[in-house]
Every structure is written in C-alpha cells, then in structure tokens.
Coordinates of C-alpha atoms and ligand atoms in Angstrom, one line a residue:
M15 CA 124.6 95.5 97.8
I16 CA 123.1 92.0 97.5
S17 CA 123.9 90.7 94.0
L18 CA 122.3 88.4 92.4
H19 CA 122.9 85.6 90.4
V20 CA 120.8 84.0 87.7
S21 CA 120.9 81.1 85.0
P22 CA 119.6 79.5 82.5
K23 CA 118.2 75.8 83.3
G24 CA 115.6 74.7 80.4
E25 CA 112.2 74.5 79.7
F26 CA 109.7 74.8 82.5
I27 CA 105.8 74.5 83.1
F28 CA 104.7 76.5 86.3
E29 CA 101.7 77.9 88.2
T30 CA 101.7 79.9 90.3
S31 CA 99.2 81.7 93.1
K32 CA 102.0 83.4 95.1
I33 CA 102.9 86.6 92.7
A34 CA 102.9 89.5 95.3
S35 CA 99.8 91.6 96.1
D36 CA 99.1 95.0 94.3
K37 CA 100.7 97.5 95.2
S38 CA 98.8 100.0 93.5
I39 CA 95.9 98.6 95.5
S40 CA 97.8 97.8 99.1
H41 CA 98.4 102.0 98.8
R42 CA 94.8 102.6 98.6
C43 CA 93.8 100.0 100.9
A44 CA 95.7 102.0 103.9
I45 CA 94.9 105.4 103.0
F46 CA 91.4 105.8 102.1
S47 CA 90.3 103.6 105.1
L48 CA 90.9 106.1 106.7
L49 CA 88.4 108.3 104.6
S50 CA 85.8 105.7 107.1
D51 CA 84.1 105.2 110.2
K52 CA 84.2 102.0 110.2
P53 CA 87.1 99.1 110.5
S54 CA 88.1 98.2 106.6
V55 CA 89.2 94.4 106.2
V56 CA 92.2 93.6 103.8
R57 CA 93.0 90.8 102.9
N58 CA 96.0 89.7 100.9
F59 CA 97.6 93.3 101.7
L60 CA 100.9 93.9 100.2
N61 CA 103.7 93.0 102.9
A62 CA 106.5 95.1 101.0
E63 CA 108.7 97.9 102.1
D64 CA 106.7 100.2 99.7
T65 CA 103.3 99.9 101.4
L66 CA 104.1 98.3 104.4
C67 CA 105.6 102.4 104.6
T68 CA 102.4 103.6 103.7
L69 CA 100.5 101.7 106.6
S70 CA 102.9 102.4 108.5
I71 CA 101.4 106.4 108.1
S72 CA 98.2 105.6 108.9
Q73 CA 99.3 104.3 112.0
S74 CA 101.2 107.6 112.6
L75 CA 97.9 109.2 111.5
G76 CA 95.8 107.3 114.7
A77 CA 94.6 104.4 112.3
T78 CA 95.0 100.9 114.5
I79 CA 95.6 97.4 112.3
N80 CA 94.6 94.2 113.6
K81 CA 96.6 91.1 111.9
E82 CA 95.3 87.8 111.3
G83 CA 96.9 85.5 109.6
N84 CA 96.0 87.4 106.0
T85 CA 94.1 89.7 106.7
L86 CA 94.4 93.1 108.0
V87 CA 91.8 94.6 109.7
I88 CA 92.2 98.9 110.0
T89 CA 90.3 100.8 112.4
P90 CA 90.3 104.2 111.6
P91 CA 90.7 107.2 114.2
I92 CA 87.7 109.0 116.0
E93 CA 89.8 112.1 114.2
L94 CA 93.1 111.9 112.3
K95 CA 96.2 112.7 114.6
E96 CA 98.9 114.7 113.8
P97 CA 101.9 113.3 113.8
I98 CA 104.9 114.4 115.8
S99 CA 106.9 112.9 113.4
I100 CA 108.3 112.8 109.5
L101 CA 106.2 110.0 107.5
D102 CA 108.4 108.2 105.7
C103 CA 107.3 107.1 102.2
G104 CA 110.6 105.1 102.0
N105 CA 110.9 104.1 97.5
S106 CA 107.6 105.2 97.4
G107 CA 106.7 107.5 95.2
T108 CA 102.5 106.6 94.8
A109 CA 102.9 106.4 98.5
I110 CA 104.5 110.4 99.1
R111 CA 101.6 111.9 95.8
L112 CA 98.8 110.0 97.0
L113 CA 99.9 111.9 100.6
M114 CA 100.2 114.9 100.0
G115 CA 96.4 115.2 98.6
F116 CA 94.6 113.6 101.1
L117 CA 96.8 115.6 103.9
S118 CA 96.6 119.1 102.6
S119 CA 93.0 119.7 103.8
L120 CA 93.7 118.1 107.1
D121 CA 94.1 120.1 109.9
G122 CA 97.5 120.3 110.6
F123 CA 101.3 120.1 109.5
Y124 CA 102.7 116.8 107.9
V125 CA 106.1 116.7 106.4
L126 CA 107.2 113.5 103.9
H127 CA 110.0 112.3 103.0
G128 CA 111.7 109.4 101.3
D129 CA 114.6 107.3 100.6
K130 CA 117.6 109.6 98.6
Y131 CA 115.6 108.2 94.8
L132 CA 112.6 109.3 95.8
A133 CA 113.5 112.3 97.2
S134 CA 114.7 113.5 93.7
R135 CA 112.1 112.3 91.5
P136 CA 109.2 115.1 90.6
M137 CA 106.6 116.7 93.1
K138 CA 104.9 119.9 91.8
R139 CA 103.6 117.8 89.8
V140 CA 101.2 117.1 92.1
A141 CA 101.9 120.8 94.4
N142 CA 101.2 122.7 92.1
P143 CA 97.6 122.0 91.4
L144 CA 97.0 121.3 95.1
R145 CA 98.6 125.3 95.3
E146 CA 96.0 126.6 93.5
I147 CA 92.9 125.3 94.6
G148 CA 94.7 126.8 98.3
A149 CA 97.2 124.0 100.0
I150 CA 100.0 125.1 101.7
I151 CA 102.6 122.5 100.4
D152 CA 106.4 123.2 100.7
G153 CA 109.9 121.5 99.6
R154 CA 113.4 121.6 98.4
E155 CA 114.4 122.9 95.7
D156 CA 111.4 125.5 95.4
G157 CA 108.8 123.0 96.4
E158 CA 109.7 120.5 94.1
L159 CA 111.8 118.0 95.6
A160 CA 111.0 116.0 98.6
P161 CA 110.9 116.3 102.4
I162 CA 107.2 117.7 101.5
S163 CA 106.3 120.3 104.5
I164 CA 102.1 120.8 103.9
R165 CA 100.1 122.3 106.2
G166 CA 96.2 121.2 105.7
A167 CA 94.0 123.9 104.9
K168 CA 90.5 124.6 103.4
L169 CA 90.3 123.7 99.8
A170 CA 88.5 124.8 96.6
P171 CA 87.3 122.8 94.1
F172 CA 89.3 122.5 91.0
N173 CA 88.5 121.4 87.1
Y174 CA 91.7 120.4 85.9
D175 CA 93.5 119.4 82.5
S176 CA 96.3 117.7 84.0
P177 CA 98.5 117.4 80.9
I178 CA 100.2 114.1 82.3
A179 CA 98.2 111.0 82.9
S180 CA 99.5 109.5 85.9
A181 CA 96.8 108.0 88.2
Q182 CA 99.1 109.4 90.7
V183 CA 98.3 112.4 90.2
K184 CA 94.7 111.6 89.4
S185 CA 94.4 110.2 92.3
A186 CA 96.1 113.0 94.5
L187 CA 94.0 115.8 92.9
I188 CA 90.5 113.3 93.8
L189 CA 91.9 113.1 97.9
A190 CA 92.2 116.6 98.2
G191 CA 88.8 117.2 96.5
L192 CA 87.0 114.6 99.1
R193 CA 87.2 117.9 101.2
A194 CA 87.1 120.5 98.8
E195 CA 83.7 122.6 99.1
G196 CA 82.3 122.4 95.7
I197 CA 81.8 119.8 92.9
S198 CA 85.8 119.1 91.7
T199 CA 86.4 117.8 87.3
L200 CA 89.4 117.0 86.4
S201 CA 90.8 115.0 82.7
E202 CA 93.4 113.8 81.5
P203 CA 95.0 113.3 77.8
T204 CA 95.0 110.0 77.8
L205 CA 93.4 107.3 80.7
S206 CA 95.0 106.6 83.9
R207 CA 95.1 103.2 86.1
D208 CA 91.6 104.3 87.9
H209 CA 91.7 102.0 91.4
T210 CA 91.2 105.6 92.9
E211 CA 88.1 105.9 91.2
K212 CA 86.9 102.5 91.5
M213 CA 87.8 101.6 95.9
L214 CA 85.9 105.4 96.2
R215 CA 83.4 104.9 94.6
A216 CA 82.8 101.5 96.2
M217 CA 82.8 103.6 99.9
G218 CA 80.3 105.5 98.7
V219 CA 81.8 108.9 97.2
D220 CA 79.9 110.0 94.3
I221 CA 83.0 109.8 91.6
R222 CA 81.8 109.9 87.5
S223 CA 84.1 108.9 85.2
E224 CA 83.6 108.9 81.4
G225 CA 87.1 108.3 79.5
C226 CA 89.8 110.9 80.5
N227 CA 86.9 113.1 82.5
V228 CA 86.2 112.5 86.3
T229 CA 83.4 114.1 88.0
L230 CA 84.2 114.2 91.8
H231 CA 81.4 114.8 95.0
P232 CA 82.8 116.3 97.9
M233 CA 81.9 113.3 100.7
T234 CA 79.6 114.7 102.9
K235 CA 79.5 111.4 105.6
P236 CA 82.2 109.1 106.2
L237 CA 82.3 106.3 104.2
K238 CA 82.0 102.5 104.2
P239 CA 84.9 100.8 105.2
L240 CA 86.7 98.0 102.7
D241 CA 86.1 94.9 102.5
I242 CA 88.6 93.9 99.8
T243 CA 90.7 90.9 98.9
V244 CA 93.5 92.5 97.2
P245 CA 94.2 89.9 94.1
N246 CA 98.0 89.5 92.8
D247 CA 99.6 92.5 91.3
P248 CA 99.7 91.9 87.2
S249 CA 102.2 94.6 87.2
S250 CA 104.7 91.5 89.1
G251 CA 103.3 88.9 87.7
F252 CA 105.1 90.2 84.1
F253 CA 108.6 89.3 85.0
F254 CA 106.6 85.7 84.7
A255 CA 105.2 86.1 81.5
V256 CA 108.3 87.6 80.3
A257 CA 109.7 84.4 81.9
G258 CA 107.0 81.3 79.8
A259 CA 107.6 84.1 77.0
I260 CA 111.2 84.1 76.3
T261 CA 112.0 80.1 77.1
P262 CA 111.0 77.5 74.5
N263 CA 108.4 74.5 75.4
S264 CA 107.9 76.7 78.8
K265 CA 104.1 78.1 79.7
V266 CA 103.6 79.9 82.8
T267 CA 99.7 80.5 84.1
L268 CA 99.2 83.0 86.7
K269 CA 96.6 82.5 89.3
N270 CA 94.0 85.2 90.9
M271 CA 95.4 88.4 89.5
L272 CA 94.3 91.8 88.9
L273 CA 92.7 91.4 85.3
N274 CA 91.6 95.7 85.0
P275 CA 92.4 96.3 81.3
T276 CA 94.5 100.0 82.6
R277 CA 97.0 96.5 83.8
V278 CA 97.3 94.0 81.3
E279 CA 98.1 96.1 78.3
A280 CA 101.6 94.6 79.1
Y281 CA 100.1 91.2 78.1
K282 CA 98.0 92.8 75.2
V283 CA 101.8 93.8 74.0
L284 CA 103.8 90.3 74.6
Q285 CA 100.6 89.1 72.8
R286 CA 101.5 91.2 69.6
M287 CA 104.7 90.0 69.7
G288 CA 103.5 85.8 69.1
T289 CA 103.6 85.2 72.8
K290 CA 99.6 82.6 73.2
I291 CA 98.3 84.1 75.3
E292 CA 95.1 83.4 77.7
F293 CA 93.1 86.2 80.3
I294 CA 90.2 83.5 81.9
E295 CA 88.2 86.4 84.5
K296 CA 86.9 84.5 87.7
E297 CA 84.5 87.0 89.6
N298 CA 84.3 90.7 89.3
S299 CA 83.7 92.8 92.3
Y300 CA 85.6 96.3 93.4
D301 CA 87.6 95.2 90.1
S302 CA 88.1 91.8 87.3
V303 CA 90.3 89.5 88.3
G304 CA 91.3 86.2 87.4
D305 CA 94.3 83.8 86.0
I306 CA 96.8 84.1 83.0
V307 CA 98.4 81.6 80.9
I308 CA 101.3 82.6 79.4
E309 CA 102.9 80.2 77.0
Y310 CA 105.9 80.1 74.8
A311 CA 106.2 81.2 70.7
P312 CA 108.8 82.2 68.9
L313 CA 109.0 86.8 69.0
K314 CA 108.4 89.2 66.4
G315 CA 109.9 92.7 66.5
V316 CA 107.2 95.4 67.6
V317 CA 105.8 99.1 67.8
V318 CA 104.9 100.7 71.1
E319 CA 103.9 104.0 70.8
D320 CA 100.0 104.0 72.7
N321 CA 99.0 103.5 76.2
I322 CA 102.2 104.5 77.5
A323 CA 100.4 105.3 80.8
W324 CA 99.7 101.4 80.8
L325 CA 102.7 100.4 80.9
I326 CA 104.7 102.3 82.3
D327 CA 105.7 99.4 85.1
E328 CA 106.0 97.2 81.9
L329 CA 108.3 98.5 79.4
P330 CA 111.6 97.2 81.5
A331 CA 110.3 94.0 81.8
L332 CA 109.2 94.0 78.2
S333 CA 112.2 95.0 77.1
I334 CA 114.1 91.8 77.3
A335 CA 111.5 90.4 75.5
F336 CA 112.2 92.8 72.8
G337 CA 115.7 91.8 72.9
C338 CA 114.9 87.7 72.5
A339 CA 112.4 88.9 69.2
K340 CA 113.3 88.5 65.7
G341 CA 113.7 91.9 64.4
K342 CA 113.3 95.5 66.1
S343 CA 110.9 97.0 68.8
L344 CA 110.7 100.8 69.0
V345 CA 109.4 101.8 72.4
K346 CA 108.2 105.8 71.7
N347 CA 106.4 108.7 73.9
A348 CA 107.5 107.0 76.5
K349 CA 109.1 109.9 77.9
E350 CA 107.6 109.3 81.7
L351 CA 110.0 106.7 82.0
R352 CA 112.1 109.2 83.0
V353 CA 111.3 110.1 85.9
K354 CA 110.5 107.1 87.1
E355 CA 112.0 104.6 90.4
C356 CA 114.9 106.0 88.2
D357 CA 115.3 107.3 83.9
R358 CA 114.4 104.1 82.8
I359 CA 115.2 104.6 79.6
S360 CA 118.9 105.5 80.3
C361 CA 119.2 102.3 82.8
V362 CA 117.4 100.1 80.5
V363 CA 119.2 100.8 77.4
E364 CA 122.9 101.0 79.3
N365 CA 121.9 97.4 81.0
L366 CA 120.4 95.9 77.2
K367 CA 124.1 97.0 75.6
K368 CA 126.3 95.3 78.5
C369 CA 123.9 92.0 77.0
G370 CA 125.9 92.4 73.8
L371 CA 122.8 94.0 72.5
H372 CA 122.6 96.3 69.9
V373 CA 120.0 99.5 71.4
K374 CA 119.0 103.1 70.6
E375 CA 118.7 105.5 72.2
F376 CA 116.3 108.8 71.8
E377 CA 114.4 111.6 74.6
D378 CA 111.2 109.5 74.4
G379 CA 112.0 105.9 74.3
Y380 CA 114.7 103.3 72.3
E381 CA 115.4 100.9 69.8
V382 CA 116.2 97.5 70.9
T383 CA 117.2 94.8 68.0
G384 CA 116.9 91.0 69.0
G385 CA 119.6 88.6 69.1
E386 CA 121.9 86.7 71.3
F387 CA 121.8 87.6 74.8
K388 CA 125.4 87.3 75.9
Q389 CA 127.1 86.8 80.4
A390 CA 126.8 90.2 82.1
T391 CA 126.5 91.7 85.1
V392 CA 124.8 94.7 85.1
K393 CA 122.7 97.6 87.6
S394 CA 119.4 97.9 89.3
Y395 CA 120.3 101.5 90.0
G396 CA 118.3 101.2 92.6
D397 CA 115.0 100.0 90.2
H398 CA 113.0 97.0 91.9
R399 CA 111.3 96.9 88.1
V400 CA 114.9 97.2 86.8
A401 CA 116.2 94.5 88.8
M402 CA 113.8 91.7 88.8
S403 CA 113.8 92.5 84.4
F404 CA 117.3 91.8 84.0
A405 CA 116.7 88.8 86.8
I406 CA 114.2 87.4 84.1
A407 CA 116.7 87.9 81.5
G408 CA 119.1 85.5 83.4
L409 CA 116.6 82.5 82.2
K410 CA 118.5 83.4 78.2
A411 CA 122.2 83.9 79.5
P412 CA 124.3 83.6 83.3
M413 CA 123.3 86.8 84.5
T414 CA 124.7 89.1 87.7
I415 CA 122.2 91.8 89.1
R416 CA 124.0 93.3 91.2
D417 CA 122.1 96.2 94.0
T418 CA 118.9 93.9 94.7
Q419 CA 117.7 95.3 98.0
C420 CA 115.2 97.2 95.9
I421 CA 113.2 94.3 94.5
Q422 CA 111.8 94.6 98.5
T423 CA 109.7 97.2 97.6
S424 CA 107.3 95.1 95.4
F425 CA 108.1 91.8 95.5
P426 CA 110.1 90.1 98.4
N427 CA 108.9 86.9 97.4
F428 CA 110.8 87.8 93.4
K429 CA 113.4 85.5 94.6
E430 CA 111.7 82.2 95.5
L431 CA 109.4 81.7 92.8
L432 CA 112.4 82.3 90.0
S433 CA 113.7 80.1 92.0
S434 CA 111.3 77.0 89.9
L435 CA 112.5 78.6 87.6
G436 CA 116.2 79.2 86.7
N437 CA 119.2 78.5 88.8
V438 CA 119.8 81.4 91.9
S439 CA 121.6 82.6 94.3
N440 CA 123.2 86.2 95.5
G441 CA 126.5 87.3 96.2
D442 CA 128.2 90.6 98.0
Ligands
LIG17 C1 100.9 104.1 90.0 C2 100.4 105.2 89.4 C3 102.8 105.1 88.5 C4 102.7 103.4 88.5 C5 103.7 103.2 89.8 C6 102.0 103.2 90.8 C7 99.8 104.1 91.1 O1 102.8 106.4 88.4 O2 103.9 104.0 87.4 O3 104.0 102.2 90.2 O4 99.1 103.1 92.0 O5 99.3 105.1 91.5 P1 102.1 107.6 87.5 O6 100.2 107.0 87.2 O7 101.8 108.3 88.6 O8 102.8 107.1 86.7

C-alpha cells in the first residue's frame, strides 16, 4: 500500500525525453516477433510490469530474449512450444485479449490469467467472436472471466461487425485471422488505435484498412522481423501535458512521442480548452513520431462526446484539467470507461468530490464544474492512470494518493519525473 504525497512547488519549464515507452506498441512487439522466423530488434521497449509480463509470455512460448543496453533482440523458436505453466498477464487487458486471439489457432493448451483487477474484466467481447470461427475458449462465469483456457484449433475466416470500438478486440481477431483458412473482414463503429494493422503491414501481412473497415489475408509464410524504436507513450506523456496546462506560466516539452492521430486526441481536447499545444513531427517510419510542446493558458470547460475510443486512457487525466477550467465540462458516450482497469467513471467522480469539486455522475459519463482543488486523500482503485492523474492534481493542492504500486504497470519513472515539477514523497 505505497502512498504518494504530492504538493505544489510553483511554475516550471520542463523538457523531457524520458516519458515511458509506448505500452501498446511494446506489447505488440513482444507478441508479433513470434510471427517471424528471424530475430526482431526492438529498441526502447517499455520496461514496466505490464509489458514485461507479455515479454515473459513470449519466452514461455519459446522465444529467446537478449538485452543489450536499451535494445532487445527477440528470437522466435523454430516451433512455438506449449507452456507448462499458466501465462500471467498481470494487470494487462491488452496482453490477455491479444493473446487470446494469437493462441486460439496454435496447436496446444494454454491458460491465461492475471491479477484480481484483470480477473474481473469482460472477456466475452473477444471470446465470443473467436468461438464463432471455431476457437475453443473457456473461463470462469460461463467463459466471461479469467482464468481463460484455450485449446488451439483450426479457425474459419470471419466477417465481424464489432459492436465496440476496441483495439484489443480488433487486434485479437486480426491475430486469429492470420492463420484462418481464407480472407477475413472486420468493421468497428469508430476507428480504434491502429497499431496492429500498421505493424503487421510493415511485417509483410496483406492487411488493408479503409476507415473503420479492415480486410485481412492469412499469412502464407513467416513474417519479416521487426526493426523498430518504440516511441514514447502519448498516454503517459499526457499526465505532464496536464501538469503544464494547469500551472500558470509553465511550459512542458515532451520529446520523441508517438503522434499517431488515434493517440493524441486528448491533447486536442486540451487545445479546445485553451492550452497552447504544438506537434512537431520528426520522423515517420512505422508511425509518426515527434515532439509535443504544451504551454499554459487559462482553461475553459468543454464537451467531450466524440472519438471516445481515442481518449479512453486519457480521460482520468483530462478530468483534472476539467476541475481547473472556468465553467462546466461534460463527458458523454463513454460507458467503456466503466470496464477499464477500474470503473473509471465512478472512481474519478469519487476522487474529484474528495478534492472539493462539484461533479455529477451519469451512466455514460460525468460533468465537472471547475473550481479550487482542496487538500485531499484519494485512492487509486488499483488503476495506474487514476493514481497518476491525482498525483498531477497534487500540483494544485496537497494530495495523498493511496495504493500507488499500480504505477509500475506502465510508468516506473513517473515519480522521478514528477519530482521536477512538485514536492513528491512516499508514505505507507
Ligand atoms: C489498447 C487498447 C485500449 C486501451 C488500452 C490499450 C491496446 O483498449 O484502453 O490501454 O493496446 O490495444 P480498448 O481499445 O480495448 O478500449
């Protein structure tokens, strides 16, 4: 139960290239490198609990991992092996759901499990469409909850209209479709993050995207290996963007960030609220990468109702900016927030109320009236993004955040970076 105490230190000019590496891309590097027959080279892999779980699962499936400085070389085995133990996905929804798709067509028997938070998150959204094409998947509560068991089987191709915009669902199906016996198609209501499509295309898969529709040809030979530098994670960087946006006379420069449009929408919401933000693209190989400069300006309330899939990880941090804005901010159409690492609607609402703000909760969102943050003690609810968001609120008023061990799942050096902006210490 490690608590974090944060209190304001005043204005800052902060520049960093040390934001945690992108979590979504790191998970995919660990899994996708198993689809090649040659070693993949991955620089700047995220060294955090979630992605280290996925890397260790790749090892359990037979991969050899060599680390030299900041570079991982992931060598796939000649044939993937059936592991003798359960595969521990820790806290990671991305790991368990992508692996469900990946393993469902592999010969063998697999059990995927995770921590108590992951074990209460819905899995039928992936298991059901996979079962429809022949996957043999089971789990607690009629196959809805982990532990999840998978017996590899021959899969049919799919034409799946996904009812939710979820990159985890889309990616699980795409991974299954790579070994299906024919061409598959998938559509989603709005576009979710598209790293799977981009990375597999670069590895040689015939996968085409048009808006929210994907057409996928099964792989006919092992894929080209990855040779990639993982950019820094815009969702992790966003905590520091909010820090700059709520502290008068401050400026934050985030270097070498992933600038994929499905990942920087929250920065655009901050822009709509009044913050000055500049995106400077520096390269574009697997995806667009560059710097983001955030400069304080007074904030005004905003309505957030579109592109929710592009904001799902950043809404807890945005809520801190809502609390500092003039007027009301409203989040709608965001029911998915209820099935993340915690129920992010009720937990954020609860914590903001403890900070003295006026907040209303709805089934699919919430409304925050901007005001003064007051000294408070809040909980992380085991959710890394809730913990880090309220640590940033500590730059407005002294804040104690209970149970912050979860920050290790995505951003182990968060506290060190935050120490440049505020007074930070640990408690029990
Ligand atoms: C992720 C997809 C998102 C996001 C998660 C990472 C991914 O989940 O919340 O942190 O890497 O595919 P959904 O797309 O399932 O909502």
